[in-house]
PDB file of C-alpha atoms in Angstrom:
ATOM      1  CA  UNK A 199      96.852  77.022 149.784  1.00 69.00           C
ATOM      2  CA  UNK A 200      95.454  80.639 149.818  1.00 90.00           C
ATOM      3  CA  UNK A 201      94.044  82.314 153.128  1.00 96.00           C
ATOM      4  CA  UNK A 202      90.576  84.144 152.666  1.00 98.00           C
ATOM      5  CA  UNK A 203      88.968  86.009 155.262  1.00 98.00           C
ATOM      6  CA  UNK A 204      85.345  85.462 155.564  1.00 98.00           C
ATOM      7  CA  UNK A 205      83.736  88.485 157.002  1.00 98.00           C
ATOM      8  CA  UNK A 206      79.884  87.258 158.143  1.00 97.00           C
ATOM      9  CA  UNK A 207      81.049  83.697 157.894  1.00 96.00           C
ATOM     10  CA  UNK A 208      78.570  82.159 160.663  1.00 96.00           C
ATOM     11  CA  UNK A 209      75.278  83.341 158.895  1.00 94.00           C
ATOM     12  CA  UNK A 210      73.785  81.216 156.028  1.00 93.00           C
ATOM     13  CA  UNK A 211      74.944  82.649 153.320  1.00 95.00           C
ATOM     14  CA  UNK A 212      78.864  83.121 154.828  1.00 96.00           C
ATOM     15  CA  UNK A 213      78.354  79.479 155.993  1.00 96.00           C
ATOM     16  CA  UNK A 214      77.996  78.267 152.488  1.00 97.00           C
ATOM     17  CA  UNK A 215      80.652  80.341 151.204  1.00 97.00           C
ATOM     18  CA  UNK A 216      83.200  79.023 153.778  1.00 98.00           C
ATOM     19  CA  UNK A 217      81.978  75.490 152.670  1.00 98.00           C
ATOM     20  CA  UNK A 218      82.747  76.402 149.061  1.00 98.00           C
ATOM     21  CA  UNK A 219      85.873  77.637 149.863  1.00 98.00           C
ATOM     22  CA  UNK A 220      87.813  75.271 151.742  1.00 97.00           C
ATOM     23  CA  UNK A 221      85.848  72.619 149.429  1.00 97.00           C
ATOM     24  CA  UNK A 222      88.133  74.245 146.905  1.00 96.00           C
ATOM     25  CA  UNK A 223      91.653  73.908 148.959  1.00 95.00           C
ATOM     26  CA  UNK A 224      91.295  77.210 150.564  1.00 96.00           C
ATOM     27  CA  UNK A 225      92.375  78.614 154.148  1.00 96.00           C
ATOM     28  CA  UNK A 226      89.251  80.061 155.567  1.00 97.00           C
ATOM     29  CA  UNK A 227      89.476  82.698 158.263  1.00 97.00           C
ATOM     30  CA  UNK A 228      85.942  83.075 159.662  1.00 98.00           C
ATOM     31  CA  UNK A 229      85.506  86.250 161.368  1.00 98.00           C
ATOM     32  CA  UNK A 230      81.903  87.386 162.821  1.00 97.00           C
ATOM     33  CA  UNK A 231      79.980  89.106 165.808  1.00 96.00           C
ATOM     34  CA  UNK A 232      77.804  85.973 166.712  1.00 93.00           C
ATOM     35  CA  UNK A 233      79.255  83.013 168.318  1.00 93.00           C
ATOM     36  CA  UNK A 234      80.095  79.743 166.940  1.00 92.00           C
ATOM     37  CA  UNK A 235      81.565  77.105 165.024  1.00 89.00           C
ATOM     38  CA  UNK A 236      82.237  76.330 161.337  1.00 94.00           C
ATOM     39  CA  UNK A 237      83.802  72.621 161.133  1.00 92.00           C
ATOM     40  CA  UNK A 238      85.073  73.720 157.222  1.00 92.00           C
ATOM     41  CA  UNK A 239      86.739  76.692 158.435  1.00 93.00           C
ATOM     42  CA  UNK A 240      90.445  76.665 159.639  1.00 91.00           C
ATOM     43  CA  UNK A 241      89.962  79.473 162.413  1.00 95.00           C
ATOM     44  CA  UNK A 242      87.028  81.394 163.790  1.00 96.00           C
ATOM     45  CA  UNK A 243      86.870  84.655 165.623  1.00 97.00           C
ATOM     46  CA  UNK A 244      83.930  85.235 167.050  1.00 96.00           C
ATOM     47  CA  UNK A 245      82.875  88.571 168.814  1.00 97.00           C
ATOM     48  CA  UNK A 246      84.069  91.193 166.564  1.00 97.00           C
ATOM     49  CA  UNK A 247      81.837  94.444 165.521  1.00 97.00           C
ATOM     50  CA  UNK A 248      82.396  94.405 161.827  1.00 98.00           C
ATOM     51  CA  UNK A 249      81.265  98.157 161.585  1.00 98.00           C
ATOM     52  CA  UNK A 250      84.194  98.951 164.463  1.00 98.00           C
ATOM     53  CA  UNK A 251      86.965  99.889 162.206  1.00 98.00           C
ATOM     54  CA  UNK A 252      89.232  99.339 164.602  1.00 98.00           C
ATOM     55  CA  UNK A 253      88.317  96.016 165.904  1.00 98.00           C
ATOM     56  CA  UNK A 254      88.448  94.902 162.725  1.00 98.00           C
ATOM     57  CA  UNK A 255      92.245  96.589 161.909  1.00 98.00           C
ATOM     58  CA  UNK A 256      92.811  94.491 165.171  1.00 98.00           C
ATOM     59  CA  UNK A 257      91.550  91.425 164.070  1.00 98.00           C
ATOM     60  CA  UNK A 258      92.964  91.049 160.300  1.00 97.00           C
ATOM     61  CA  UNK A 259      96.565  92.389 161.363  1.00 96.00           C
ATOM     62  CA  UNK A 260      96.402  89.334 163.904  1.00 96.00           C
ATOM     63  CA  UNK A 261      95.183  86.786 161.052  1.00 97.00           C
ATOM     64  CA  UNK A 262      97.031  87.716 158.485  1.00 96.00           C
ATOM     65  CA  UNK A 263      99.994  87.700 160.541  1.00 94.00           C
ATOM     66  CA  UNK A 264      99.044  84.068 161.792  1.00 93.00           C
ATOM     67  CA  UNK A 265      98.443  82.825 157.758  1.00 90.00           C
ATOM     68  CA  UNK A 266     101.606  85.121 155.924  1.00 78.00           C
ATOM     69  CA  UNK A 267      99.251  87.022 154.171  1.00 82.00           C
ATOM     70  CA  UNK A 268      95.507  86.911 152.892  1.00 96.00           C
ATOM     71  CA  UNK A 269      94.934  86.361 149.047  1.00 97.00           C
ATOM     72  CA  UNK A 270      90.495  87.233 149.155  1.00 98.00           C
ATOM     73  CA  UNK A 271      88.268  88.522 151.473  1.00 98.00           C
ATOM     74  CA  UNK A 272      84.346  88.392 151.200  1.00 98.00           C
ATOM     75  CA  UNK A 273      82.365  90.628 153.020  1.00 98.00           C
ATOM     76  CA  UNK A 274      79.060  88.868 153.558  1.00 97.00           C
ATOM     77  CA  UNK A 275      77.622  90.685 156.925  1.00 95.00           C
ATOM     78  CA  UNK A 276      74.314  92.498 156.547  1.00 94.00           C
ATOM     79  CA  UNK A 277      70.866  92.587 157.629  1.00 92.00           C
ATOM     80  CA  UNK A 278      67.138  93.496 156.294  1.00 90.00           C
ATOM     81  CA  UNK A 279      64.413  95.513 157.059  1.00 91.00           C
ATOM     82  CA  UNK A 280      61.254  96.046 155.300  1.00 92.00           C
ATOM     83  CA  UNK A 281      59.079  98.769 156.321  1.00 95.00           C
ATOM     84  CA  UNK A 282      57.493 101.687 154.733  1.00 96.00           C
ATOM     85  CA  UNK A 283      58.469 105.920 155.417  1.00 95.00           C
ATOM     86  CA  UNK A 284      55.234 106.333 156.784  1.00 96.00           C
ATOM     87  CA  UNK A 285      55.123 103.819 159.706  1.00 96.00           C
ATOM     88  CA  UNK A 286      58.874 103.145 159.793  1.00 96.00           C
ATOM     89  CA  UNK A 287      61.485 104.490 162.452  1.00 97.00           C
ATOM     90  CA  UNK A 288      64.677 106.799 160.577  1.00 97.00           C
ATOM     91  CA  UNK A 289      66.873 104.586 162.822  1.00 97.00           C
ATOM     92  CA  UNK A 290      65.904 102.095 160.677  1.00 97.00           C
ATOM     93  CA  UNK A 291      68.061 103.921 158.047  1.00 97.00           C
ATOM     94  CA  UNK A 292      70.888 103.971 160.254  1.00 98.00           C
ATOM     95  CA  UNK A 293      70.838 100.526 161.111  1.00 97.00           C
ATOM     96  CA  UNK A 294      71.224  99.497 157.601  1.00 97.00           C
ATOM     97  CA  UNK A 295      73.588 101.991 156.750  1.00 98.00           C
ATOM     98  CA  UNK A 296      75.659 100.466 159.786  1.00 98.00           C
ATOM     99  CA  UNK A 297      74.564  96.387 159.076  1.00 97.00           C
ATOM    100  CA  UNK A 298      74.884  96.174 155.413  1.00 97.00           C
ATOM    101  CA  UNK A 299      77.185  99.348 154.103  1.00 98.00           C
ATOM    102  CA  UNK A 300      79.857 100.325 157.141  1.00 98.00           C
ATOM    103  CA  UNK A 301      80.536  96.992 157.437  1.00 98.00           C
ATOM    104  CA  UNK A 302      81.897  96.504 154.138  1.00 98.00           C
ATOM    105  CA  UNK A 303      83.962  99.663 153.915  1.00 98.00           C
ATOM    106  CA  UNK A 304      85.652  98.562 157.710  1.00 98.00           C
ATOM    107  CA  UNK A 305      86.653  95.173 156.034  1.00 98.00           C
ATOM    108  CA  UNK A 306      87.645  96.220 153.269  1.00 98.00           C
ATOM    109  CA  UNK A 307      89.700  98.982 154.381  1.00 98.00           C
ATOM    110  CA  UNK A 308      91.476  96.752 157.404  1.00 98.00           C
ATOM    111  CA  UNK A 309      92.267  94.500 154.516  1.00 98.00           C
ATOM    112  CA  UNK A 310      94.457  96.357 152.431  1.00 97.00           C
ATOM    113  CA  UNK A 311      97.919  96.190 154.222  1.00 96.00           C
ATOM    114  CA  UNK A 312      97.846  92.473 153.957  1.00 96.00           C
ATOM    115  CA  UNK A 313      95.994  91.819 150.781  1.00 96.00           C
ATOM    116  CA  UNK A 314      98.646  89.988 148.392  1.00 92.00           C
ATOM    117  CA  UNK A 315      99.143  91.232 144.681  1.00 91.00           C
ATOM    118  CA  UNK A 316      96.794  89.250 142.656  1.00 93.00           C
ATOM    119  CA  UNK A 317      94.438  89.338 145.284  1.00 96.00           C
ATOM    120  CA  UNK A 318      90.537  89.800 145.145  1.00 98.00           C
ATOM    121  CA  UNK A 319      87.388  91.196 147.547  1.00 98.00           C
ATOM    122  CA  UNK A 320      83.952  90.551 147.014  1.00 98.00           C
ATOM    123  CA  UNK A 321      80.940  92.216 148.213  1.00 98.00           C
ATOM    124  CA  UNK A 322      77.398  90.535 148.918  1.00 97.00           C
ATOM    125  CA  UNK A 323      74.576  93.441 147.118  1.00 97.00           C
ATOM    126  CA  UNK A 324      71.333  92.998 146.099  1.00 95.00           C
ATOM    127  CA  UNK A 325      69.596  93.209 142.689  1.00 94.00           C
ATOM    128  CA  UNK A 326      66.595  94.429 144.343  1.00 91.00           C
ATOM    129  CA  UNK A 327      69.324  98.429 145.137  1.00 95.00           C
ATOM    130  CA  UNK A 328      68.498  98.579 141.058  1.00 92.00           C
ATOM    131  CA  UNK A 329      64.384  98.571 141.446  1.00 91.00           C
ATOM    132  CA  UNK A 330      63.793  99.188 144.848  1.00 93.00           C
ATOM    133  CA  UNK A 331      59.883  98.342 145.413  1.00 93.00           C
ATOM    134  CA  UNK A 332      57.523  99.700 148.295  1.00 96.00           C
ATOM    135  CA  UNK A 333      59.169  99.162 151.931  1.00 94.00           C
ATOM    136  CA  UNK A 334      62.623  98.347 150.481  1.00 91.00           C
ATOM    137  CA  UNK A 335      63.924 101.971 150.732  1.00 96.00           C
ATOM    138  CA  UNK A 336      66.064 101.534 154.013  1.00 96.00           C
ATOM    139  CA  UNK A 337      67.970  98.140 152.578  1.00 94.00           C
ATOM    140  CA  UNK A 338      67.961  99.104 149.221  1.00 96.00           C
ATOM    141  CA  UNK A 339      69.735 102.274 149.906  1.00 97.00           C
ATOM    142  CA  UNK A 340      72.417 100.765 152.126  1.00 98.00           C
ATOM    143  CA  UNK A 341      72.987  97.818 149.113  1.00 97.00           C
ATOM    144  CA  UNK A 342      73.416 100.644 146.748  1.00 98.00           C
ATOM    145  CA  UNK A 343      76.217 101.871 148.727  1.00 98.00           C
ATOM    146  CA  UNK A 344      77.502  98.938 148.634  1.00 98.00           C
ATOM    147  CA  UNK A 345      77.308  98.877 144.443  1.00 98.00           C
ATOM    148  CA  UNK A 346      79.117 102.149 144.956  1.00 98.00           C
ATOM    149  CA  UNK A 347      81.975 101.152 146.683  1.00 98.00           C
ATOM    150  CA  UNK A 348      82.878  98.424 144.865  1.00 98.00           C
ATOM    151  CA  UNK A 349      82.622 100.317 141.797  1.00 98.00           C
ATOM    152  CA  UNK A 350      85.088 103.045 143.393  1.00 98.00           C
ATOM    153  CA  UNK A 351      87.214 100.720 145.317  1.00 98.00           C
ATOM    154  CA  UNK A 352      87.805  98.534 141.952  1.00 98.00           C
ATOM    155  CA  UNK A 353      89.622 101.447 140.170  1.00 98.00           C
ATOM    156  CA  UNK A 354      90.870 102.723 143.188  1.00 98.00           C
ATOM    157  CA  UNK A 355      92.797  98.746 143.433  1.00 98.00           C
ATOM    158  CA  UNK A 356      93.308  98.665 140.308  1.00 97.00           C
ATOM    159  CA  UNK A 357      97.440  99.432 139.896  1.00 96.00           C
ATOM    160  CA  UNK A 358      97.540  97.093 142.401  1.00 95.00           C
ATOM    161  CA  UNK A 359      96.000  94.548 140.849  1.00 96.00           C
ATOM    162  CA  UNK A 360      93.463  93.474 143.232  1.00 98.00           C
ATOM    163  CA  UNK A 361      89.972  93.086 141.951  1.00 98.00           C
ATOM    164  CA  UNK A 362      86.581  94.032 143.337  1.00 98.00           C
ATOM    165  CA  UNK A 363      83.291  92.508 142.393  1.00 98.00           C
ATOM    166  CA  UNK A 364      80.020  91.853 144.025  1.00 98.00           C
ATOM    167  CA  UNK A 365      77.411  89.524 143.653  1.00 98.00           C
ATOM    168  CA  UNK A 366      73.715  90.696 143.527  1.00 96.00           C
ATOM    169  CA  UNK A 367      71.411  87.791 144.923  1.00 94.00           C
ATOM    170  CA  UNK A 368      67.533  88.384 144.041  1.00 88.00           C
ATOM    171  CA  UNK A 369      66.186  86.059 146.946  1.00 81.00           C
ATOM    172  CA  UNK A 370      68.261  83.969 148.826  1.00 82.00           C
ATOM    173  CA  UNK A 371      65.994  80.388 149.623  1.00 74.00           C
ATOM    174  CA  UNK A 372      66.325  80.520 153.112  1.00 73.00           C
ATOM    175  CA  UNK A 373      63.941  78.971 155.936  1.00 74.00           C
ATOM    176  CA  UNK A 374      63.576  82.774 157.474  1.00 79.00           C
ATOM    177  CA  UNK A 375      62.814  83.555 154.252  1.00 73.00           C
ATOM    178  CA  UNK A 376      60.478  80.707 153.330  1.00 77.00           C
ATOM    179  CA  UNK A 377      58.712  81.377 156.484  1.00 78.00           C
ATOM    180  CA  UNK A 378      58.183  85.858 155.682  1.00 69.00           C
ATOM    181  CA  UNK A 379      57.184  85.008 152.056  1.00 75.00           C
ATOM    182  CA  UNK A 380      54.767  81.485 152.470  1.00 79.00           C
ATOM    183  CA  UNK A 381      52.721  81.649 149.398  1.00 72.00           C
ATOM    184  CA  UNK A 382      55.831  83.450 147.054  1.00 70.00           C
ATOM    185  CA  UNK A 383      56.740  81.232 143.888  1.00 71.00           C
ATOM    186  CA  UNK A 384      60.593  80.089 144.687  1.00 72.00           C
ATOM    187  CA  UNK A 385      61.265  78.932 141.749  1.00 77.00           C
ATOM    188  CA  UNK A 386      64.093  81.346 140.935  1.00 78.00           C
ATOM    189  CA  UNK A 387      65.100  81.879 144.568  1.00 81.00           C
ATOM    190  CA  UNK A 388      69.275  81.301 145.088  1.00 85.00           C
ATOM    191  CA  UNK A 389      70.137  78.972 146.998  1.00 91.00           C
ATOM    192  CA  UNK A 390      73.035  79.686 149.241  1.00 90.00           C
ATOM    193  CA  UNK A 391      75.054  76.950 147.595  1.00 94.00           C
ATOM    194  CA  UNK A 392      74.811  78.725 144.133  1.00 93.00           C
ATOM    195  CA  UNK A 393      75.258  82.000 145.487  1.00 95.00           C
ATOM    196  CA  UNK A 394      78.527  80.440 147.270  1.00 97.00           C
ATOM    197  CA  UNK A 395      80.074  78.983 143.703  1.00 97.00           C
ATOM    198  CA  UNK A 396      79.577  82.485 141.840  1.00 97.00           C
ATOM    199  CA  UNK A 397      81.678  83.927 145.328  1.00 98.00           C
ATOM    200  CA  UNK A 398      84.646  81.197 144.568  1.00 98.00           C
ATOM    201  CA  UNK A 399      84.749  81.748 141.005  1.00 98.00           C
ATOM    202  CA  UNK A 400      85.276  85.592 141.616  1.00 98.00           C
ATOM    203  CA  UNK A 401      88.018  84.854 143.909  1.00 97.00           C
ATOM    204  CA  UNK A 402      89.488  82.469 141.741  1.00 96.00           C
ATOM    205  CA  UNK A 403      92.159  82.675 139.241  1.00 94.00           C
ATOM    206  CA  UNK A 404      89.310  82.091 136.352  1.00 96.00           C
ATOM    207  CA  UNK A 405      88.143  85.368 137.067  1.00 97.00           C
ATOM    208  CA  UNK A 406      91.783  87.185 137.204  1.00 96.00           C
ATOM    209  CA  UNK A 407      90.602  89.572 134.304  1.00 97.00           C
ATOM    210  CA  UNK A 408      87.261  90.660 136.015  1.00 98.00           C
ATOM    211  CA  UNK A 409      86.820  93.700 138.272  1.00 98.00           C
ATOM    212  CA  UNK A 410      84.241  95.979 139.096  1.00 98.00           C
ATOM    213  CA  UNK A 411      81.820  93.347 137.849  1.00 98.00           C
ATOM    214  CA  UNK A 412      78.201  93.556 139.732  1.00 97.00           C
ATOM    215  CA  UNK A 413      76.513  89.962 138.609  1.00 96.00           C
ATOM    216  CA  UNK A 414      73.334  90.007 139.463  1.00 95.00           C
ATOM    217  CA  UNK A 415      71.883  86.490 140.357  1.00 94.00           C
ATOM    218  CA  UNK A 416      67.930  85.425 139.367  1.00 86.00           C
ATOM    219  CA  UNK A 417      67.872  82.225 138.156  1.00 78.00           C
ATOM    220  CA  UNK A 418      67.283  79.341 140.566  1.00 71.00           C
ATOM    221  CA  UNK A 419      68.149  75.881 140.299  1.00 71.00           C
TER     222      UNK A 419
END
C-alpha cells in the first residue's frame, strides 16, 4: 500500500480525489486549512496554511515519518476570483498568487526529502491559464504559474525519477458553480469524479513514463 499526501483534500475536488485513491488501495494523508473529516482517508490534519512553508515542512516530516515514506502527493488547494482591472482590487492578485500558486511550490518543496524513487506529484491548473477571457486575469495568471512549475520542477526531478504532471480542468460541475453560471450549457463540465480518475492514473504505475504532461480536461460525461 502506497502513502499519498493529499494537499486540499477537504474541498470537492480533493474530496473526490481522496475517494479515488484509497478506492484504489492507497494510504491517503489528507492535509488542509479547513476543518473536517474524510471517512476514505486514513489520517487528516486539519489547520495547516498550505502557503506557510514551514508549517507545511512541519507537517509532511511528521506524516511521512508516521507512513515510512510518501510515494505521490497532489496539490489540489486553490481558489477563484473573477473580476475585471478596472473595478477589481490588486490584492486580488496577491490572493491568487498566494491561494492557487504558493501553495503548490510549499507542498511540493516540503515533499521532496520524503518522496520515494519512483514517486510522482501532480498539480490541479486550469485550461482556461492558455486563453484567459475578460475578468480571468488574476486566476489565470496564478494557474499559469502553476503550468510553469510543473514544467520546471519535472526536469528539475527528473534524475530522480519522480514525475510531475498536472491536470487542466475546463469547468469543474460543482453546485457553487451551478449556482454562478445558471443558464451555462454543462454539458462538457468535469465532474469531480472524472477529474479524480485522470489524478490516479498520473500517480499510478500506468503512467511511470509520463512527466511534465499538462492534460487538459473538456469533455464531460
Amino acid at each position: 500500500m502506497s502513502s499519498i499526501i493529499v494537499a486540499g483534500g477537504l474541498g470537492i475536488l480533493g474530496r473526490a480525489i481522496t475517494t479515488e485513491l484509497a478506492s484504489r488501495g492507497h494510504d491517503v494523508a489528507v492535509v488542509d486549512y479547513m476543518s473536517g473529516a474524510h471517512e476514505d482517508a486514513a489520517s487528516v490534519t486539519s489547520g495547516i496554511d498550505l502557503a506557510d512553508s514551514d508549517v507545511v515542512k512541519e507537517a509532511y516530516a511528521r506524516i511521512a515519518a508516521e507512513k515510512s515514506g510518501i510515494k505521490g502527493l497532489v496539490n489540489v488547494a486553490g481558489g477563484f476570483v473573477w473580476e475585471t482591472l478596472e473595478h477589481g482590487s490588486i490584492d486580488s492578485w496577491d490572493r491568487m498568487y498566494r491561494m492557487n500558486l504558493r501553495t503548490a511550490v510549499a507542498s511540493s518543496h516540503a515533499i521532496l526529502p520524503h518522496l520515494e524513487h519512483g514517486g510522482s506529484i501532480v498539480n490541479i491548473g486550469a485550461a482556461a491559464a492558455t486563453n484567459p477571457q475578460v475578468g480571468m486575469a488574476p486566476y489565470t495568471a496564478s494557474k499559469a504559474g502553476v503550468a510553469a512549475l510543473t514544467a520546471s520542477l519535472s526536469e528539475e526531478l527528473r534524475p530522480m525519477r519522480i514525475r510531475v504532471n498536472a491536470v487542466l480542468p475546463t469547468i469543474i460541475d460543482t453546485l457553487a458553480n451551478r449556482a454562478d453560471m445558471p443558464d451555462a450549457d454543462r454539458s462538457d463540465w468535469i465532474s469531480p469524479q472524472a477529474a479524480a480518475r485522470v489524478v490516479a492514473f498520473l500517480l499510478s504505475d500506468e503512467a511511470a513514463s509520463i512527466t511534465g504532461a499538462q492534460l487538459k480536461l473538456s469533455m464531460g460525461q
